[in-house]
Coordinates of C-alpha atoms and ligand atoms in Angstrom, one line a residue:
X207 CA 0.0 0.0 0.0
X208 CA 1.5 3.3 -0.9
X209 CA 0.2 6.8 -0.9
X210 CA -0.6 8.1 -4.4
X211 CA -2.9 5.1 -5.2
X212 CA -6.3 5.9 -6.6
X213 CA -9.4 4.7 -4.7
X214 CA -10.0 1.9 -7.2
X215 CA -6.3 0.8 -7.0
X216 CA -6.5 0.7 -3.2
X217 CA -9.7 -1.4 -3.3
X218 CA -8.2 -3.8 -5.9
X219 CA -5.0 -4.0 -3.8
X220 CA -7.1 -4.8 -0.7
X221 CA -8.8 -7.6 -2.6
X222 CA -5.5 -8.9 -3.9
X223 CA -4.2 -8.8 -0.3
X224 CA -7.0 -11.1 0.8
X225 CA -9.8 -8.8 2.0
X226 CA -13.1 -10.4 1.1
X227 CA -14.6 -7.6 -1.1
X228 CA -16.6 -8.5 -4.2
X229 CA -16.0 -6.7 -7.5
X230 CA -19.5 -5.2 -7.5
X231 CA -18.9 -3.7 -4.0
X232 CA -15.7 -2.1 -5.3
X233 CA -17.7 -0.7 -8.2
X234 CA -20.4 0.6 -5.8
X235 CA -17.8 2.4 -3.6
X236 CA -16.2 3.9 -6.7
X237 CA -19.6 5.1 -8.0
X238 CA -20.4 6.6 -4.6
X239 CA -17.1 8.5 -4.9
X240 CA -18.3 9.9 -8.3
X241 CA -21.4 11.3 -6.5
X242 CA -19.1 12.9 -4.0
X243 CA -17.2 14.6 -6.8
X244 CA -20.5 15.8 -8.3
X245 CA -21.6 17.1 -4.8
X246 CA -18.4 18.9 -4.2
X247 CA -18.8 20.7 -7.5
X248 CA -22.4 21.6 -6.6
X249 CA -21.3 23.0 -3.3
X250 CA -18.4 25.0 -4.8
X251 CA -20.9 26.7 -7.2
X252 CA -23.9 27.0 -4.9
X253 CA -23.5 30.7 -4.1
X254 CA -22.9 31.4 -7.8
X255 CA -26.0 29.6 -8.9
X256 CA -28.5 30.7 -6.2
X257 CA -28.5 27.2 -4.6
X258 CA -27.9 28.4 -1.0
X259 CA -30.7 28.9 1.5
X260 CA -33.8 27.1 2.5
X261 CA -35.7 24.7 0.1
X262 CA -39.0 25.6 1.7
X263 CA -39.7 22.0 2.8
X264 CA -39.0 19.7 5.8
X265 CA -37.5 16.3 6.1
X266 CA -39.0 13.4 8.0
X267 CA -37.4 14.7 11.2
X268 CA -39.3 17.9 10.7
X269 CA -36.1 19.8 10.1
X270 CA -36.0 22.6 7.5
X271 CA -34.3 21.4 4.3
X272 CA -31.7 23.4 2.6
X273 CA -31.8 23.6 -1.2
X274 CA -28.5 21.6 -1.2
X275 CA -30.1 18.9 0.9
X276 CA -32.5 18.2 -1.9
X277 CA -30.0 18.8 -4.7
X278 CA -27.4 16.4 -3.2
X279 CA -30.1 13.8 -2.4
X280 CA -31.1 13.8 -6.1
X281 CA -27.5 13.6 -7.2
X282 CA -27.0 10.4 -5.2
X283 CA -30.3 8.8 -6.0
X284 CA -30.2 9.6 -9.8
X285 CA -26.6 8.5 -10.2
X286 CA -26.6 5.3 -8.0
X287 CA -30.0 3.9 -9.2
X288 CA -28.6 3.6 -12.8
X289 CA -25.6 1.6 -11.8
X290 CA -27.3 -1.8 -11.4
X291 CA -25.5 -2.2 -8.0
X292 CA -28.2 -1.4 -5.5
X293 CA -31.5 -3.0 -4.6
X294 CA -32.6 0.2 -2.8
X295 CA -31.6 3.2 -0.8
X296 CA -32.5 4.9 2.5
X297 CA -31.9 8.7 2.8
X298 CA -32.2 11.2 5.6
X299 CA -34.0 13.4 3.2
X300 CA -36.7 11.0 2.1
X301 CA -39.4 9.5 4.4
X302 CA -39.7 6.1 2.7
X303 CA -37.0 3.7 1.3
X304 CA -36.1 4.6 -2.3
X305 CA -36.6 1.8 -4.8
X306 CA -34.8 1.3 -8.1
X307 CA -37.0 2.3 -11.1
X308 CA -38.1 -0.6 -13.3
X309 CA -36.0 0.5 -16.3
X310 CA -32.8 -0.1 -14.3
X311 CA -31.4 -3.5 -13.1
X312 CA -31.2 -4.0 -9.3
X313 CA -28.0 -5.0 -7.5
X314 CA -27.2 -6.9 -4.3
X315 CA -26.6 -4.1 -1.9
X316 CA -28.6 -1.5 0.1
X317 CA -27.2 1.9 0.9
X318 CA -28.1 4.3 3.7
X319 CA -26.9 7.9 3.3
X320 CA -27.1 11.4 4.6
X321 CA -26.3 13.3 1.4
X322 CA -25.3 16.5 3.1
X323 CA -24.6 16.2 6.8
X324 CA -24.2 19.5 8.7
X325 CA -26.2 21.4 6.1
X326 CA -27.1 24.0 8.7
X327 CA -23.5 25.1 8.1
X328 CA -23.7 25.3 4.3
X329 CA -24.9 29.0 4.2
X330 CA -22.0 30.0 6.5
X331 CA -19.3 28.2 4.5
X332 CA -18.3 25.7 7.2
X333 CA -17.4 22.1 6.4
X334 CA -20.2 19.7 5.6
X335 CA -20.2 16.1 4.3
X336 CA -21.8 13.1 2.7
X337 CA -22.1 9.9 4.9
X338 CA -22.9 6.5 3.4
X339 CA -23.3 2.9 4.8
X340 CA -23.5 -0.3 2.7
X341 CA -25.1 -3.6 3.6
X342 CA -26.0 -6.7 1.7
X343 CA -29.6 -6.8 0.4
X344 CA -31.1 -9.9 2.1
X345 CA -33.2 -10.8 -1.0
X346 CA -30.2 -10.4 -3.4
X347 CA -31.4 -8.2 -6.4
X348 CA -35.1 -8.9 -5.8
X349 CA -37.2 -5.9 -4.6
X350 CA -36.4 -5.3 -1.0
X351 CA -39.0 -5.3 1.8
X352 CA -39.3 -2.5 4.4
X353 CA -37.7 -4.7 7.1
X354 CA -34.6 -5.0 5.0
X355 CA -33.9 -1.4 5.7
X356 CA -33.7 -2.0 9.5
X357 CA -30.2 -3.5 9.9
X358 CA -27.7 -3.4 12.8
X359 CA -24.4 -1.5 12.4
X360 CA -22.5 -4.8 12.7
X361 CA -23.9 -5.9 9.4
X362 CA -22.2 -3.1 7.4
X363 CA -19.8 -4.2 4.6
X364 CA -18.5 -0.7 4.0
X365 CA -19.0 2.8 5.4
X366 CA -17.6 6.2 4.5
X367 CA -17.9 9.9 4.5
X368 CA -16.7 12.6 2.3
X369 CA -15.9 15.9 4.0
X370 CA -16.2 19.1 1.9
X371 CA -13.7 21.3 3.7
X372 CA -10.5 23.0 2.9
X373 CA -9.9 19.8 1.0
X374 CA -12.4 17.3 -0.3
X375 CA -11.4 14.1 1.5
X376 CA -13.1 10.7 1.4
X377 CA -12.7 8.5 4.6
X378 CA -13.5 4.8 4.0
X379 CA -13.5 1.4 5.8
X380 CA -14.3 -1.9 4.2
X381 CA -13.7 -3.7 7.5
X382 CA -9.9 -3.7 7.2
X383 CA -8.9 -0.4 8.9
X384 CA -9.6 3.2 7.8
X385 CA -8.1 5.0 4.7
X386 CA -8.3 8.6 3.6
X387 CA -8.4 9.8 0.0
X388 CA -8.0 13.5 -1.0
X389 CA -9.6 14.6 -4.3
X390 CA -7.0 15.7 -6.8
X391 CA -9.1 18.2 -8.8
X392 CA -6.5 18.3 -11.6
X393 CA -7.2 14.6 -12.5
X394 CA -10.6 14.1 -10.9
X395 CA -9.4 11.2 -8.7
X396 CA -9.5 10.5 -5.0
X397 CA -5.9 9.7 -4.1
X398 CA -4.8 7.7 -1.0
X399 CA -3.2 10.0 1.6
X400 CA -3.4 7.9 4.7
X401 CA -4.1 4.3 5.5
X402 CA -4.5 2.3 8.7
X403 CA -5.6 5.4 10.6
X404 CA -5.4 5.0 14.3
X405 CA -7.2 7.2 16.9
X406 CA -5.1 8.0 20.1
X407 CA -6.7 6.1 23.0
X408 CA -6.5 9.1 25.3
X409 CA -7.7 12.6 24.7
X410 CA -8.2 15.9 26.5
X411 CA -10.6 17.4 23.9
X412 CA -14.4 17.1 23.9
X413 CA -17.0 18.1 21.3
X414 CA -20.5 18.8 22.5
X415 CA -23.2 21.5 22.0
X416 CA -22.9 23.2 25.5
X417 CA -26.1 25.1 24.9
X418 CA -28.1 21.9 25.5
X419 CA -26.5 21.3 29.0
X420 CA -29.8 21.7 31.0
X421 CA -31.4 18.9 28.9
X422 CA -28.7 16.3 29.3
X423 CA -29.0 13.2 31.6
X424 CA -27.0 13.4 34.9
X425 CA -24.0 11.2 33.8
X426 CA -23.2 13.5 30.9
X427 CA -23.8 16.7 33.0
X428 CA -21.3 15.2 35.5
X429 CA -18.7 14.1 33.0
X430 CA -18.7 17.5 31.2
X431 CA -18.5 19.3 34.6
X432 CA -15.5 17.2 35.5
X433 CA -13.8 18.0 32.2
X434 CA -14.3 21.7 32.8
X435 CA -13.0 21.3 36.4
X436 CA -9.6 20.7 34.7
X437 CA -6.4 19.8 36.5
X438 CA -7.9 20.2 40.0
X439 CA -11.0 18.2 39.1
X440 CA -11.6 14.4 39.3
X441 CA -10.3 13.9 35.8
X442 CA -7.0 15.7 36.7
X443 CA -6.3 17.4 33.4
X444 CA -7.2 20.5 31.4
X445 CA -9.7 19.8 28.6
X446 CA -10.1 21.8 25.4
X447 CA -13.5 22.0 23.6
X448 CA -14.6 22.1 19.9
X449 CA -18.0 22.3 18.3
X450 CA -18.3 22.6 14.6
X451 CA -22.0 21.4 14.4
X452 CA -20.9 19.1 11.5
X453 CA -20.4 15.5 12.6
X454 CA -18.2 14.6 9.6
X455 CA -15.8 17.5 10.5
X456 CA -15.7 16.5 14.2
X457 CA -15.1 12.9 13.2
X458 CA -12.3 13.8 10.8
X459 CA -10.6 15.8 13.6
X460 CA -10.9 12.8 16.0
X461 CA -9.5 10.4 13.4
X462 CA -6.6 12.8 13.0
X463 CA -5.7 13.9 16.6
X464 CA -8.1 12.0 18.9
X465 CA -11.0 13.4 20.9
X466 CA -14.5 12.6 22.1
X467 CA -17.8 13.7 20.4
X468 CA -21.0 13.7 22.3
X469 CA -24.6 14.2 21.1
X470 CA -26.1 12.6 24.2
X471 CA -29.7 11.9 25.1
X472 CA -31.6 15.2 25.4
X473 CA -34.9 15.6 27.3
X474 CA -36.4 17.4 24.2
X475 CA -36.0 14.4 21.9
X476 CA -36.2 11.5 24.4
X477 CA -39.3 10.0 22.9
X478 CA -37.6 10.0 19.5
X479 CA -34.5 8.3 20.9
X480 CA -32.0 11.1 20.5
X481 CA -30.9 13.7 18.0
X482 CA -28.6 11.9 15.5
X483 CA -29.8 9.2 13.2
X484 CA -28.7 5.6 13.5
X485 CA -28.8 4.2 10.0
X486 CA -27.0 6.9 8.1
X487 CA -25.0 8.9 10.8
X488 CA -24.2 6.9 13.9
X489 CA -23.7 3.4 12.3
X490 CA -21.4 4.4 9.4
X491 CA -19.4 6.9 11.6
X492 CA -19.4 4.3 14.4
X493 CA -18.0 1.6 12.1
X494 CA -15.2 3.9 11.0
X495 CA -14.4 5.0 14.5
X496 CA -14.2 1.4 15.7
X497 CA -12.1 0.4 12.7
X498 CA -9.6 3.2 13.7
X499 CA -9.3 1.8 17.2
X500 CA -11.9 4.0 18.8
X501 CA -15.3 3.3 20.4
X502 CA -18.8 4.3 19.6
X503 CA -21.5 4.1 22.3
X504 CA -25.0 5.3 23.2
X505 CA -23.5 5.7 26.7
X506 CA -25.1 2.4 27.7
X507 CA -24.5 0.1 24.7
X508 CA -22.3 -0.3 21.6
X509 CA -23.9 1.7 18.7
X510 CA -23.3 -1.0 16.2
X511 CA -25.4 -3.4 18.3
X512 CA -28.4 -1.2 18.5
X513 CA -31.5 -2.9 17.0
X514 CA -33.1 -0.3 14.6
X515 CA -36.9 0.3 15.1
X516 CA -37.2 2.3 11.9
X517 CA -35.2 3.6 9.0
X518 CA -35.0 7.0 10.7
X519 CA -34.3 5.7 14.2
X520 CA -32.4 8.2 16.4
X521 CA -29.8 7.4 19.1
X522 CA -27.6 9.2 21.6
X523 CA -24.0 9.2 20.3
X524 CA -20.7 9.2 22.3
X525 CA -17.7 8.3 20.2
X526 CA -14.0 8.8 19.7
X527 CA -10.9 7.9 21.8
X528 CA -11.5 4.5 23.3
X529 CA -10.4 5.2 26.9
X530 CA -12.4 8.4 27.0
X531 CA -15.6 6.8 25.7
X532 CA -15.1 4.0 28.3
X533 CA -14.9 6.7 31.0
X534 CA -18.2 8.2 29.9
X535 CA -19.8 4.7 29.9
X536 CA -18.5 4.3 33.5
X537 CA -20.3 7.6 34.5
X538 CA -23.5 6.0 33.1
X539 CA -23.0 2.9 35.2
X540 CA -22.7 4.9 38.5
Ligands
P6P924 P1 -26.7 21.1 16.6 C1 -25.9 18.2 11.6 O1 -27.3 18.7 11.5 C2 -26.0 17.2 12.7 O2 -26.8 16.1 12.3 C3 -24.5 16.7 13.0 O3 -23.8 16.7 11.8 C4 -24.0 17.7 14.0 O4 -23.0 17.1 14.8 C5 -25.3 18.0 14.8 O5 -26.4 17.7 13.9 C6 -25.3 19.5 15.2 O6 -26.4 19.7 16.0 O7 -27.9 20.9 17.6 O8 -25.5 21.6 17.4 O9 -27.0 22.0 15.5

């Protein structure tokens, strides 16, 4: 493995090295990378083409959709449904699972995606991203049933996200570690820049939206209070804080220098299960974090073991440096 490889060369090299990845899954990952290239181009030109701002609609979560939420969802659906590689798709932006139109062949995989995570940042030019998760379709290339879209995170074959930031960089796992590919605009290829990414087990940097503090459960209130207490507090060290309000940006930072990200249970959304979505946010990001030696928890259980109740199931999310996540889980056991 050497830096400078293209995404497809990396995947073929992984297969040659013994990783059990089918040729059609390699194709699907490469086609998904094409949609990320299309999306980065749309984002670059959004201000020039009047594509910023609200779409005037809401998603299934009742959240205001940005024009780019809808545009990027259409880019992914319209590109991927023609490839003959998917039996269906689930998207944050669409209430029901999306089926493959009759004029196209179906494939053997299902994909869950958030086409533009962090889109509340898009109008203020802060990093956003595309998150995707791939599982095997249980009925092969036959039309999938609704229950086929409720799958545990441990069933994922591949997961990735593309962060549209100072660079456009794709982060990917196929279950054999985590690799990073930066888009070389001059040739239009994602080029390997890091492989076998490892998250430091310890950290002194937490990411949480502090304005929600009064709604958190006691264990999280206590943990954050102890972080802020610094050197003289029970955790015995000074913590730094970051909050970008874009999970892909926080995750990229944690993969690069460690850290812990928390979007914990919040009284306002208890009956919904939490704020972040399991199938196309917590599961793919959790898979990547675990593959990089980190941990991903609800505070009480491993995220990848959560049994989804619906396509748009929400969960509390606590992920990042392994020992720090274990510390927060210990606060929940007290
Ligand atoms: P808040 C973006 O909308 C998102 O789903 C995550 O990417 C991000 O971490 C979180 O919500 C931000 O939430 O409440 O701080 O705006």
